[in-house]
Short mmCIF file of C-alpha atoms and ligand atoms in Angstrom, two decimals:
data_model
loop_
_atom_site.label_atom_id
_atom_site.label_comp_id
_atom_site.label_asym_id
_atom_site.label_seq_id
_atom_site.Cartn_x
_atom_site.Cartn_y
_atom_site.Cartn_z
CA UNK A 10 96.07 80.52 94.76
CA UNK A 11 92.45 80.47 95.72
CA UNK A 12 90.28 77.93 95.94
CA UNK A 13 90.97 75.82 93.53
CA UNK A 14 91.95 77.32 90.42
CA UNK A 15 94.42 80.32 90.56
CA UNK A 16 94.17 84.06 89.41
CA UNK A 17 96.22 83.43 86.41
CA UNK A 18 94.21 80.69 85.48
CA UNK A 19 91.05 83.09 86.22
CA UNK A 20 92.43 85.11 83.99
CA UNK A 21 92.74 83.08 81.42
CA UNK A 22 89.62 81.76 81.90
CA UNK A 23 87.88 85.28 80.95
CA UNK A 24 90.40 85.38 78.04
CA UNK A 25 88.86 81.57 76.75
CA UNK A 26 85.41 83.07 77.35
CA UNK A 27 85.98 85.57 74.97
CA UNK A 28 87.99 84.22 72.36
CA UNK A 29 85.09 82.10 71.66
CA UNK A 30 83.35 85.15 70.08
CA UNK A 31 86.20 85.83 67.69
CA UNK A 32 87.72 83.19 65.11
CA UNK A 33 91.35 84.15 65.44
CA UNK A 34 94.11 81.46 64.40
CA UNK A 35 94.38 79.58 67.74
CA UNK A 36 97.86 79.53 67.34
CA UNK A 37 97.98 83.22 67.39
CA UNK A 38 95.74 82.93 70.46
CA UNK A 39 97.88 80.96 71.95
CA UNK A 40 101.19 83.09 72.16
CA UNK A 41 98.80 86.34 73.09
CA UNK A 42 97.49 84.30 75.93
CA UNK A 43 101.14 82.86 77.25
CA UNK A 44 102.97 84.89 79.88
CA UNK A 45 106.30 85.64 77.78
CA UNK A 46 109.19 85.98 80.61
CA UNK A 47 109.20 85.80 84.16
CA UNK A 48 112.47 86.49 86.50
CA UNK A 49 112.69 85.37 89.90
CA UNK A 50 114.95 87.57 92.24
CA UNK A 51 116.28 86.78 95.89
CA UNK A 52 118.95 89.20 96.77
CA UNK A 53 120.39 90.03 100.56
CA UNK A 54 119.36 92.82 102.74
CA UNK A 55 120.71 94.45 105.18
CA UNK A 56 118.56 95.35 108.18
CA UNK A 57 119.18 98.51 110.57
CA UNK A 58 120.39 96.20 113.09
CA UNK A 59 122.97 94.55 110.65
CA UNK A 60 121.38 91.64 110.33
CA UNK A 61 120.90 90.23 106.37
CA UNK A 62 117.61 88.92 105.11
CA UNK A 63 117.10 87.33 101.81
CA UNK A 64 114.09 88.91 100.08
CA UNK A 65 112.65 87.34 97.28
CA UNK A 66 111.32 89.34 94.23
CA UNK A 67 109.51 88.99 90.47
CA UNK A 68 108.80 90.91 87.06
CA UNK A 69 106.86 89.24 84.37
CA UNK A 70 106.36 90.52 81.19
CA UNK A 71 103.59 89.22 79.56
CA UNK A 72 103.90 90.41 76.10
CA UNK A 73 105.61 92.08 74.06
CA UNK A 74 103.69 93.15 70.57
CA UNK A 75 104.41 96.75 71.91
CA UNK A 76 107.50 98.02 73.59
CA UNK A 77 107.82 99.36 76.39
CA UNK A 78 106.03 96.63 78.99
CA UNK A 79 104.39 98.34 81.91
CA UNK A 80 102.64 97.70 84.68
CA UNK A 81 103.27 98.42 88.63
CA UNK A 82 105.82 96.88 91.57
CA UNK A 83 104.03 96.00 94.76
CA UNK A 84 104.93 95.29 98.22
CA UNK A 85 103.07 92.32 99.87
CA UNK A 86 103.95 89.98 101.66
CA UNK A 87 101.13 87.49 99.47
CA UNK A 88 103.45 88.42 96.30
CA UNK A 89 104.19 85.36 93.98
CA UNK A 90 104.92 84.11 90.72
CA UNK A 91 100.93 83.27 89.81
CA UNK A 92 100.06 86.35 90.97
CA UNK A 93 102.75 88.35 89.12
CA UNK A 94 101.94 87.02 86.11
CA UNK A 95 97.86 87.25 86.32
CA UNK A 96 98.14 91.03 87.03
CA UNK A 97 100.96 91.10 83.96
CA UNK A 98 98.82 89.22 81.94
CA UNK A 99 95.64 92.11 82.99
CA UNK A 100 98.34 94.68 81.95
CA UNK A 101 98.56 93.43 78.27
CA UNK A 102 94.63 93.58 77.80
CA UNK A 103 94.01 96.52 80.28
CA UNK A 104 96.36 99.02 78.03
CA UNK A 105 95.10 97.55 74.61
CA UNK A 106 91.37 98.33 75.88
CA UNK A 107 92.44 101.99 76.52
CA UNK A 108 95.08 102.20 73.48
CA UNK A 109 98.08 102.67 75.53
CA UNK A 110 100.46 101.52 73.51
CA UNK A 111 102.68 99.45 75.70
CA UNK A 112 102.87 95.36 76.16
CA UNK A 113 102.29 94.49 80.12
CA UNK A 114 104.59 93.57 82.62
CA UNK A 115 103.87 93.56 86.82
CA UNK A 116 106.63 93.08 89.27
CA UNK A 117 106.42 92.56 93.70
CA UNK A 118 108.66 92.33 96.06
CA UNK A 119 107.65 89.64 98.86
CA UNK A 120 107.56 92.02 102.05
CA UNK A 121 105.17 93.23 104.93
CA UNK A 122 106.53 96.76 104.13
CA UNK A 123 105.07 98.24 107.65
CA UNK A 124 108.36 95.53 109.19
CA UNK A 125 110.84 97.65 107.76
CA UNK A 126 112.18 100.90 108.50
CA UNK A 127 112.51 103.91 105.54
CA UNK A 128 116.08 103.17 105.23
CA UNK A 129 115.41 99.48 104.95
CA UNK A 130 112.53 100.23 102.53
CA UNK A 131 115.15 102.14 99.98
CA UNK A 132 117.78 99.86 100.31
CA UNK A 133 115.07 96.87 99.16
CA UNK A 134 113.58 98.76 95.85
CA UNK A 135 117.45 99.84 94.53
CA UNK A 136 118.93 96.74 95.17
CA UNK A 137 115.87 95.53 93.14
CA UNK A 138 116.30 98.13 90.61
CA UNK A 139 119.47 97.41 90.32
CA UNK A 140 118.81 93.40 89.64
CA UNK A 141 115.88 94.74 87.28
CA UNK A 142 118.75 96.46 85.20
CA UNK A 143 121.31 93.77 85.44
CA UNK A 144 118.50 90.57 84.08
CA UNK A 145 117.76 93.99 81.25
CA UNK A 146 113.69 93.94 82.85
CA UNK A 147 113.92 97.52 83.30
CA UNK A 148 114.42 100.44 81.10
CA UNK A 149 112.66 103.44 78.96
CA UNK A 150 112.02 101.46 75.95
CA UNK A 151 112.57 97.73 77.48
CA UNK A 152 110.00 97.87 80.32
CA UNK A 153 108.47 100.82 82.67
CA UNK A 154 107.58 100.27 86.55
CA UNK A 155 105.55 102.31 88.04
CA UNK A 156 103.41 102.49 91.81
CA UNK A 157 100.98 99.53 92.71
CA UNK A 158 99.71 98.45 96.07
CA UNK A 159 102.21 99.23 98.63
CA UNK A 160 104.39 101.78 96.73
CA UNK A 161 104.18 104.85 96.05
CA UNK A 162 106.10 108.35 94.97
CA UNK A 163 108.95 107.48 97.34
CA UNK A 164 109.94 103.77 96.20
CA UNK A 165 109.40 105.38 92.42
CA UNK A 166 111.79 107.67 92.83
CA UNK A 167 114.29 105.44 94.48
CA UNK A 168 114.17 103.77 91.73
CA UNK A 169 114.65 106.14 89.10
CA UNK A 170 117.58 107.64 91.03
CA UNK A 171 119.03 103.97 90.74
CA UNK A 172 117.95 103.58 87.21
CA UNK A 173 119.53 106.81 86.26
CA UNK A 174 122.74 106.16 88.12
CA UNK A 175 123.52 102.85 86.22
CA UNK A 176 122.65 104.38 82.62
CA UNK A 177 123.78 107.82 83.35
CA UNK A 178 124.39 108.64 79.50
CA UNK A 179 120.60 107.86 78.49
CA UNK A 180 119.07 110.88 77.86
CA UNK A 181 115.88 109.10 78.75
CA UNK A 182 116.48 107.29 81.46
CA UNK A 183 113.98 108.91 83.81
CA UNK A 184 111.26 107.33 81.38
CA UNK A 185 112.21 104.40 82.75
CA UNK A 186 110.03 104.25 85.57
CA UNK A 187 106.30 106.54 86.24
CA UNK A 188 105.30 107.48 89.04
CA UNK A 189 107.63 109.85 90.31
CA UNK A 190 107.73 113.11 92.01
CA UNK A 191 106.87 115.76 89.77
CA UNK A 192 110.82 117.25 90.59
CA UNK A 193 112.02 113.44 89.36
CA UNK A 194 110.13 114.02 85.85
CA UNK A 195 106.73 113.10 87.37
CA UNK A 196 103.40 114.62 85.88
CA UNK A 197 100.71 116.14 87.70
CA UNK A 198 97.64 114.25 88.19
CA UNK A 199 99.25 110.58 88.28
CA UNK A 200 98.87 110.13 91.97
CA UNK A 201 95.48 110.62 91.83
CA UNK A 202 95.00 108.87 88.22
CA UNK A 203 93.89 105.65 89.15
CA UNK A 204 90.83 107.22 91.14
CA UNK A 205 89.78 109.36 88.83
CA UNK A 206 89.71 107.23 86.07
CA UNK A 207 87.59 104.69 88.56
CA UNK A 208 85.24 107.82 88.78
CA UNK A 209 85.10 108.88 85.29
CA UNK A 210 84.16 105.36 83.86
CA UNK A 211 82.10 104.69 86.74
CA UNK A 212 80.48 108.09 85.82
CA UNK A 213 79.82 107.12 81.76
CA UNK A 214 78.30 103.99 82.69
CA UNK A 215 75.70 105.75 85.41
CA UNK A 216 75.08 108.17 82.59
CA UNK A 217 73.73 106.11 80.39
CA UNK A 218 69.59 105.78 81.04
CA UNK A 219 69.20 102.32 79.07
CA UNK A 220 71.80 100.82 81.32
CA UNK A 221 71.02 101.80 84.37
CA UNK A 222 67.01 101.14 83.78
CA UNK A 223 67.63 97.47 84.55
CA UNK A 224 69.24 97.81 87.82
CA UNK A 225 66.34 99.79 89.47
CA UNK A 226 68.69 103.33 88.97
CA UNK A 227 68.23 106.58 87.97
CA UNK A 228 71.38 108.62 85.15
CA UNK A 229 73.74 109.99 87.16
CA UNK A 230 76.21 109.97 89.76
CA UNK A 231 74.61 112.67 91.79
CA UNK A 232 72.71 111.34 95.17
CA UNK A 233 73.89 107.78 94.70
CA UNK A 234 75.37 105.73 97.63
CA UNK A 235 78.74 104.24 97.46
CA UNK A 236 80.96 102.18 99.72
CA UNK A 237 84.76 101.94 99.14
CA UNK A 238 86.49 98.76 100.18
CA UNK A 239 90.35 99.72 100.54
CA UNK A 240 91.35 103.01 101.51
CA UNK A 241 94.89 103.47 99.49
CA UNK A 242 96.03 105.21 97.22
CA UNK A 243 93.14 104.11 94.45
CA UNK A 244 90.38 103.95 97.02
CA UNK A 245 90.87 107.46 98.75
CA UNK A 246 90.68 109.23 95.62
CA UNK A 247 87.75 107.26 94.04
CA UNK A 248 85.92 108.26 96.95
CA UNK A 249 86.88 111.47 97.34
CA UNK A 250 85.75 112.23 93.45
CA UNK A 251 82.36 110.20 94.06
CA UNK A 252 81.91 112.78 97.41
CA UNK A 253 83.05 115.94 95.50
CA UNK A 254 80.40 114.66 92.59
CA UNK A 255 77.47 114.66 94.96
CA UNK A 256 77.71 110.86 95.38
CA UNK A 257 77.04 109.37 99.18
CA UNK A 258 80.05 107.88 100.35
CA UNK A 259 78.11 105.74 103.00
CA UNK A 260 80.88 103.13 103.87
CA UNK A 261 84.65 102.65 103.69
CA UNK A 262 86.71 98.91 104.77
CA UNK A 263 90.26 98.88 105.46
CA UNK A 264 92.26 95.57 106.67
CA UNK A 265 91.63 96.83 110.24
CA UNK A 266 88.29 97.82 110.22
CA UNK A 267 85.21 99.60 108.49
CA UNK A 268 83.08 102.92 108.73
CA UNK A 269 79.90 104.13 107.98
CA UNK A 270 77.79 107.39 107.72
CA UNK A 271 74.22 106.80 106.16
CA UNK A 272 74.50 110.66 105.29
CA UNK A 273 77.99 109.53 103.69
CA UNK A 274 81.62 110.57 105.27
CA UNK A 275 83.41 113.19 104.73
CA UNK A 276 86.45 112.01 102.68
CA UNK A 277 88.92 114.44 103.73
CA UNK A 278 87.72 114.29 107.22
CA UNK A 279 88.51 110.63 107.37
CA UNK A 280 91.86 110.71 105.56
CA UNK A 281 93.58 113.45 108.31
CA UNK A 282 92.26 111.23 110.99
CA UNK A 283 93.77 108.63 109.07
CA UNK A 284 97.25 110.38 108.65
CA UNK A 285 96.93 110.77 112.50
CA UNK A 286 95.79 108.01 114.12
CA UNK A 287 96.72 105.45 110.75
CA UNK A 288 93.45 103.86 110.79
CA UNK A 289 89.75 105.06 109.64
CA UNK A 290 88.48 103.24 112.83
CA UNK A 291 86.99 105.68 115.33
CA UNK A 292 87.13 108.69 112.05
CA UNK A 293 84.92 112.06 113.09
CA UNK A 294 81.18 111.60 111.93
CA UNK A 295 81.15 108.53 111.39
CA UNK A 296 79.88 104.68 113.32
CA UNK A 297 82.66 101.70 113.54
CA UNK A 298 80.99 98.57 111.65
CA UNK A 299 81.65 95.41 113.24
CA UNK A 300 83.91 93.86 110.73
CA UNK A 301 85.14 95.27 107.36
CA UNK A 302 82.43 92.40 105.60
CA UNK A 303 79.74 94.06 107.05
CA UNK A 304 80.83 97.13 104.89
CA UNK A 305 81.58 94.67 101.86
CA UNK A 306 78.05 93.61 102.01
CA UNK A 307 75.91 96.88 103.03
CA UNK A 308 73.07 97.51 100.57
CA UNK A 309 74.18 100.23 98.53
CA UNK A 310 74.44 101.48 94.31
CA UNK A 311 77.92 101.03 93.24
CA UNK A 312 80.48 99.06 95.32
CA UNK A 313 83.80 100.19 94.62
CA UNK A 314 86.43 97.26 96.07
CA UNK A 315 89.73 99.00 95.66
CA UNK A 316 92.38 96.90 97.55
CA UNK A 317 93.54 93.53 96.47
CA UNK A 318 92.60 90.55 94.43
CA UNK A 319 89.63 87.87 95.62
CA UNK A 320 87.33 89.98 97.89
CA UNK A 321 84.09 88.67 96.12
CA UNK A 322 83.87 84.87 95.63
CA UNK A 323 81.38 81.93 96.66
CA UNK A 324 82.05 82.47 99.78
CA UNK A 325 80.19 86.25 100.11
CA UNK A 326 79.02 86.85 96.45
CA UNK A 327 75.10 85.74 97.99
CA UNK A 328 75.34 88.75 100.49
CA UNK A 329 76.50 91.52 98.03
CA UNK A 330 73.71 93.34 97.70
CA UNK A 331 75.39 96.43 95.33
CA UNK A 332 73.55 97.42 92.26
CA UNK A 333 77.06 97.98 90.46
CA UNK A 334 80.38 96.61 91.30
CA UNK A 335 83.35 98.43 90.48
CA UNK A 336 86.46 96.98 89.94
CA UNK A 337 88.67 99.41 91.02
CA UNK A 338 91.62 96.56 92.07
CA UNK A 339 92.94 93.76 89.79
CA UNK A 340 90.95 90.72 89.86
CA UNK A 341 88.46 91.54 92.98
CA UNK A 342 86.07 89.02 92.32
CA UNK A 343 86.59 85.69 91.36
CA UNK A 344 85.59 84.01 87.73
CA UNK A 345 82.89 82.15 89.28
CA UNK A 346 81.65 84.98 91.78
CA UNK A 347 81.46 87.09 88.20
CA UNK A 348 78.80 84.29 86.75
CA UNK A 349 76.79 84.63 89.76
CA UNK A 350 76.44 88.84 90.00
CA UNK A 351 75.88 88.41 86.13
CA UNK A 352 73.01 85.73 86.66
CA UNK A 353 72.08 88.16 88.85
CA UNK A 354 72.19 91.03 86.45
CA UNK A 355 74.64 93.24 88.91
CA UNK A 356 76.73 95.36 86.90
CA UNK A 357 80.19 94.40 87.25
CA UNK A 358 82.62 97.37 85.56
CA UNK A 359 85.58 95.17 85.16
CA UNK A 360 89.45 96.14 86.66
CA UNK A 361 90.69 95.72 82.67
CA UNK A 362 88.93 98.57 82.33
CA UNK A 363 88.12 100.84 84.94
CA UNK A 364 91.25 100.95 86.69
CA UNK A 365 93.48 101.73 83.60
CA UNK A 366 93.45 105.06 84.05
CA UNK A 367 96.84 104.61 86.29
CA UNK A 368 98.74 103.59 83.49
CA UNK A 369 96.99 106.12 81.08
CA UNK A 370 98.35 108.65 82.89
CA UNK A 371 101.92 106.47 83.19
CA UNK A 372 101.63 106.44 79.52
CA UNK A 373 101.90 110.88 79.43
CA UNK A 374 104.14 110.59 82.01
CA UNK A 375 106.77 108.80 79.84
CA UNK A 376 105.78 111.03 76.78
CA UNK A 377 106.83 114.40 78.86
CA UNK A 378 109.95 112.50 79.80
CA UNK A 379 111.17 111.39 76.15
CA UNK A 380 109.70 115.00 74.94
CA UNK A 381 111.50 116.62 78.20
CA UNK A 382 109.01 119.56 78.05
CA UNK A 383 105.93 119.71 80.24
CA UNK A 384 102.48 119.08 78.87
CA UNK A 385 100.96 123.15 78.42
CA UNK A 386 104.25 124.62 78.29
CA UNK A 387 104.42 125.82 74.74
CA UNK A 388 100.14 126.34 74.31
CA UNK A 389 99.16 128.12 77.57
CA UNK A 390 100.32 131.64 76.63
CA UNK A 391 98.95 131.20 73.37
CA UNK A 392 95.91 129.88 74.13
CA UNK A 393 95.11 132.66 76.61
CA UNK A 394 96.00 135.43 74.06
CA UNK A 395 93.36 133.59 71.83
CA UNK A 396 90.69 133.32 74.21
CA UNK A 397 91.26 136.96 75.19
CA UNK A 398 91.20 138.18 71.43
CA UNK A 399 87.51 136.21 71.06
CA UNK A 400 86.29 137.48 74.56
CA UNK A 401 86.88 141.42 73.31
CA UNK A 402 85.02 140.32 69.99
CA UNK A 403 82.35 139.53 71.91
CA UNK A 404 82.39 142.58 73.64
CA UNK A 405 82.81 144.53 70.68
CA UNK A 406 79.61 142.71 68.74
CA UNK A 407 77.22 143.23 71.94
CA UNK A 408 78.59 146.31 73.22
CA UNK A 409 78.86 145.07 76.73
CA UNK A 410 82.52 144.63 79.22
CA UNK A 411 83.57 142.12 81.09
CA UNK A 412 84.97 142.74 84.44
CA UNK A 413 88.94 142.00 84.49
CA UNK A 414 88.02 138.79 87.01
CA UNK A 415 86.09 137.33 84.57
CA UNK A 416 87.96 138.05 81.51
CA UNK A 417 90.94 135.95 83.78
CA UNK A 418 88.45 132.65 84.70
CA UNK A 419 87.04 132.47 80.63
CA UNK A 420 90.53 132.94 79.17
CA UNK A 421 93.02 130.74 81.02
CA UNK A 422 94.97 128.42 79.16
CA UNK A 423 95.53 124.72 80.41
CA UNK A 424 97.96 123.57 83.26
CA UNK A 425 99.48 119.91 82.85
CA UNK A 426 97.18 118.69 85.85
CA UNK A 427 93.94 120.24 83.26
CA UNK A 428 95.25 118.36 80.23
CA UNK A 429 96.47 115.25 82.18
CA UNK A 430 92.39 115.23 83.72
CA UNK A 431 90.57 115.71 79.92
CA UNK A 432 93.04 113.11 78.41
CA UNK A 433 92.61 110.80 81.40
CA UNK A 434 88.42 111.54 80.71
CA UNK A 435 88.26 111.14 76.63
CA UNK A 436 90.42 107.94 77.27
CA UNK A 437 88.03 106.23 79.80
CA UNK A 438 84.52 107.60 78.01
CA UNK A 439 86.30 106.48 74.48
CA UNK A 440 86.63 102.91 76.02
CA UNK A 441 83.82 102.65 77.83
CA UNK A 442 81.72 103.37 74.51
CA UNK A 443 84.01 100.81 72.81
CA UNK A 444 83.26 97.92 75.37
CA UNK A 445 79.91 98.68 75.38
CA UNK A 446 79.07 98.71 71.60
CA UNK A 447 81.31 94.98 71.76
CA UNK A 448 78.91 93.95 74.46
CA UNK A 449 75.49 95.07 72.67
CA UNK A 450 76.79 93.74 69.50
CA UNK A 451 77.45 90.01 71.06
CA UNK A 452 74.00 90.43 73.00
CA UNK A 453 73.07 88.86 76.57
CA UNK A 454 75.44 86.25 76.70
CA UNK A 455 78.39 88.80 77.12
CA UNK A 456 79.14 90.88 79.81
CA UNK A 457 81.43 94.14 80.02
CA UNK A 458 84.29 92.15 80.94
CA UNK A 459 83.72 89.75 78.11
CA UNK A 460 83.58 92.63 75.80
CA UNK A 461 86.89 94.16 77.00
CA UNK A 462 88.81 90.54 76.23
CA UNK A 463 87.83 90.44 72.93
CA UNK A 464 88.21 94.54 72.07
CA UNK A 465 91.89 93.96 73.73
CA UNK A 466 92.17 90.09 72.03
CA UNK A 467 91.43 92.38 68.48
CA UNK A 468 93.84 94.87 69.09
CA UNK A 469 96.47 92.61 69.97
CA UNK A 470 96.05 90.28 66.76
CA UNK A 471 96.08 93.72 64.99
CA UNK A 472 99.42 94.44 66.41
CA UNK A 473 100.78 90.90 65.27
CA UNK A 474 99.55 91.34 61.61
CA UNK A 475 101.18 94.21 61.18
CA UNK A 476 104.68 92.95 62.78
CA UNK A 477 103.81 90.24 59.85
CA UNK A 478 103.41 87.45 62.41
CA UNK A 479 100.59 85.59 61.69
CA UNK A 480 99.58 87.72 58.57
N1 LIG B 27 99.85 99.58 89.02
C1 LIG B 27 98.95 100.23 88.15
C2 LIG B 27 98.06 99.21 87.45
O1 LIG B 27 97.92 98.11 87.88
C3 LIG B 27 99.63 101.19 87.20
C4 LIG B 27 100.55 100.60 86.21
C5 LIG B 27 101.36 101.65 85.44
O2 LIG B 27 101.12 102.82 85.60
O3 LIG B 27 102.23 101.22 84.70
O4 LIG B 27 97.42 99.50 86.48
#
């Protein structure tokens, strides 16, 4: 809860907002907006030192007009029921806006995962696995896990080890959670999916001249300053495709402290003295900042807060001073932070957008797993045959040679990683151009995050009419 209303009511809030610019049957409304099933979990664990602790555990799915549900397990110790279902409840609209076909779902697990020890960790996500199979909340075409804050590869492939174990006669049982290692029936280019999509919608909306007129800003992503709240998994990667993209990455917060280089860090730099030292504080080039608000608040183009939910609310929305906000994390800023940055004509880039490209790339994951063949296996060949047999008829019209080197570079086929990156980009330029043709089209009192409600709220109804529910 926060303050006084609480992030699934928040989230519902944005959801009444926008169904006010649509004239669906509120009855249909109604059972799109409700969170359909929640399970509650405690189950024993046994600690290193033999001792048992009770751990307590949820998965909501939110809805179900498309099968599988999806949506990520995280480990915090804040974990609960409201929150569980807000971030399901995102899932539903967040895959809808980038037409992932799946319902959404969220699970977490109530712990402080730096208390427990690797073996502790494992034993905690199977036994959870294992409850998610026995209460039927888990499986390939019944609902999909997959990484959120405070899991990763590892606790993804734990649990579709245990998964696979329990249904070992489904063909496709390693579909039942993304995520994984790439030798577990992972894909290339999830880890770094959620990032990259952050950067790639971040980069259509800086392209576009009349909307970045307004907020004082030239096209472009090229020379702009950026600070990074959260250094994760989603953070590190934003940032490092912002750096590699020309952008200034002049500030980074984690929960124990913040950085800064006016010139802007060096990514990689700052993430081995992270893996070293397991903190940014004291990272090469760069100055400590006295607190991790001071980073929050810096003046700067885009802020990207990438960590957890409620980081921008009455409290601190006066001092952001950020041109563009982007939600990289679920729910960073609070419903009525949101109506002051818009009053204030900051650019918010809402989380049900920018940061689906995590479950976009979830979504291939579980394709190559039901196909069982990986993504450029069959074309690459082909395509570089092709590609060669154009490149000589070039040669042959103007009379000229390539050299062998370059004949390689213009003719290779795709890798999965290639085709995982240009479906990850014409999914997050698609939507963007979708949300903002919704927005235009309903004028000033809308804002992006308005306009992804009701393009997800429309997609959704779609789906209902043609289960014949609601016709
Ligand atoms: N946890 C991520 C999210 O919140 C990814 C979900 C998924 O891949 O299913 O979008």
């Amino acid at each position: 809860m926060t303050g006084k209303i609480s992030f699934a009511e928040q989230v519902n809030l944005n959801f009444d907002k926008a169904v006010r610019f649509t004239d669906h049957d509120p009855r249909l409304l109604d059972q799109i907006r409700v969170c359909n099933f929640v399970c509650r979990f405690a189950f024993p664990v046994q600690k290193d030192d033999g001792s048992i602790e009770v751990v307590e555990a949820w998965r909501a799915e939110h809805s179900n007009h498309k099968l599988p549900t999806k949506g990520g397990i995280r480990f915090a110790l804040d974990v609960n029921e409201d929150e569980v279902v807000a971030l399901a409840s995102l899932m539903s609209y967040k895959c809808a806006v980038v037409n992932v076909p799946f319902g959404g779902a969220k699970g977490g697990v109530r712990i402080d995962r730096r208390q427990y020890s690797k073996r502790e960790l494992e034993r905690i996500t199977r036994r959870f696995t294992y409850e998610l199979s026995r209460k039927n909340f888990i499986g390939p075409g019944i609902d999909v896990p997959a990484p959120d804050f405070g899991t990763g590869m590892k606790e993804m492939s734990w649990m579709a080890d245990t998964y696979q174990s329990l249904h070992n006669n489904d063909l496709n049982a390693l579909a039942a959670v993304t995520g994984k290692p790439v030798e577990l029936g992972g894909i290339r280019g999830r880890d770094e999916a959620t990032g990259l999509g952050v950067f790639y919608g971040v980069r259509e909306a800086c392209n576009n001249a009349e909307d970045m007129k307004p907020l004082g800003l030239d096209t472009g992503i090229e020379g702009k300053t950026v600070v990074v709240q959260g250094f994760g998994n989603v953070g590190f990667h934003a940032a490092r495709f912002f750096s590699e993209a020309g952008a200034k990455v002049i500030a980074i917060a984690e929960y124990d402290g913040a950085i800064t280089n006016p010139q802007g860090l060096d990514i990689a730099e700052v993430d081995e003295h992270r893996k070293q030292t397991k903190s940014i504080v004291d990272a090469p080039d760069s100055k400590n900042l006295p607190s991790k608000e001071a980073a929050i608040e810096m003046d700067c183009d885009i802020l990207v807060p990438a960590a957890l939910e409620n980081v921008i609310t009455d409290d601190n929305v006066d001092r952001i001073k950020a041109r563009i906000v982007a939600e990289a994390a679920n729910g960073p800023i609070t419903a009525s932070a949101n109506q002051h940055l818009f009053d204030r004509s900051v650019l918010v880039i809402p989380d049900v957008y920018l940061n689906a490209g995590g479950v976009t790339v979830s979504y291939f994951e579980w394709l190559k797993d039901l196909s069982h063949v990986r993504f450029g296996r069959l074309e690459k060949r082909f395509e570089e045959f092709a590609y060669r047999r154009l490149l000589k008829g070039v040669e042959n019209v103007t009379e000229r040679r390539f050299s062998e080197d370059m004949l390689r570079v213009l003719s290779e086929g795709a890798e999965e990683r290639d085709l995982v990156r240009s479906g990850l980009d014409e999914t997050m330029a698609t939507a963007y151009q979708e949300i903002r043709n919704k927005k235009c089209q309903i004028g000033g009192k809308a804002d992006l995050r308005t306009a992804c409600f009701i393009v997800a709220i429309d997609k959704i109804v779609l789906c209902y009419g043609d289960m014949g529910i609601f016709p």
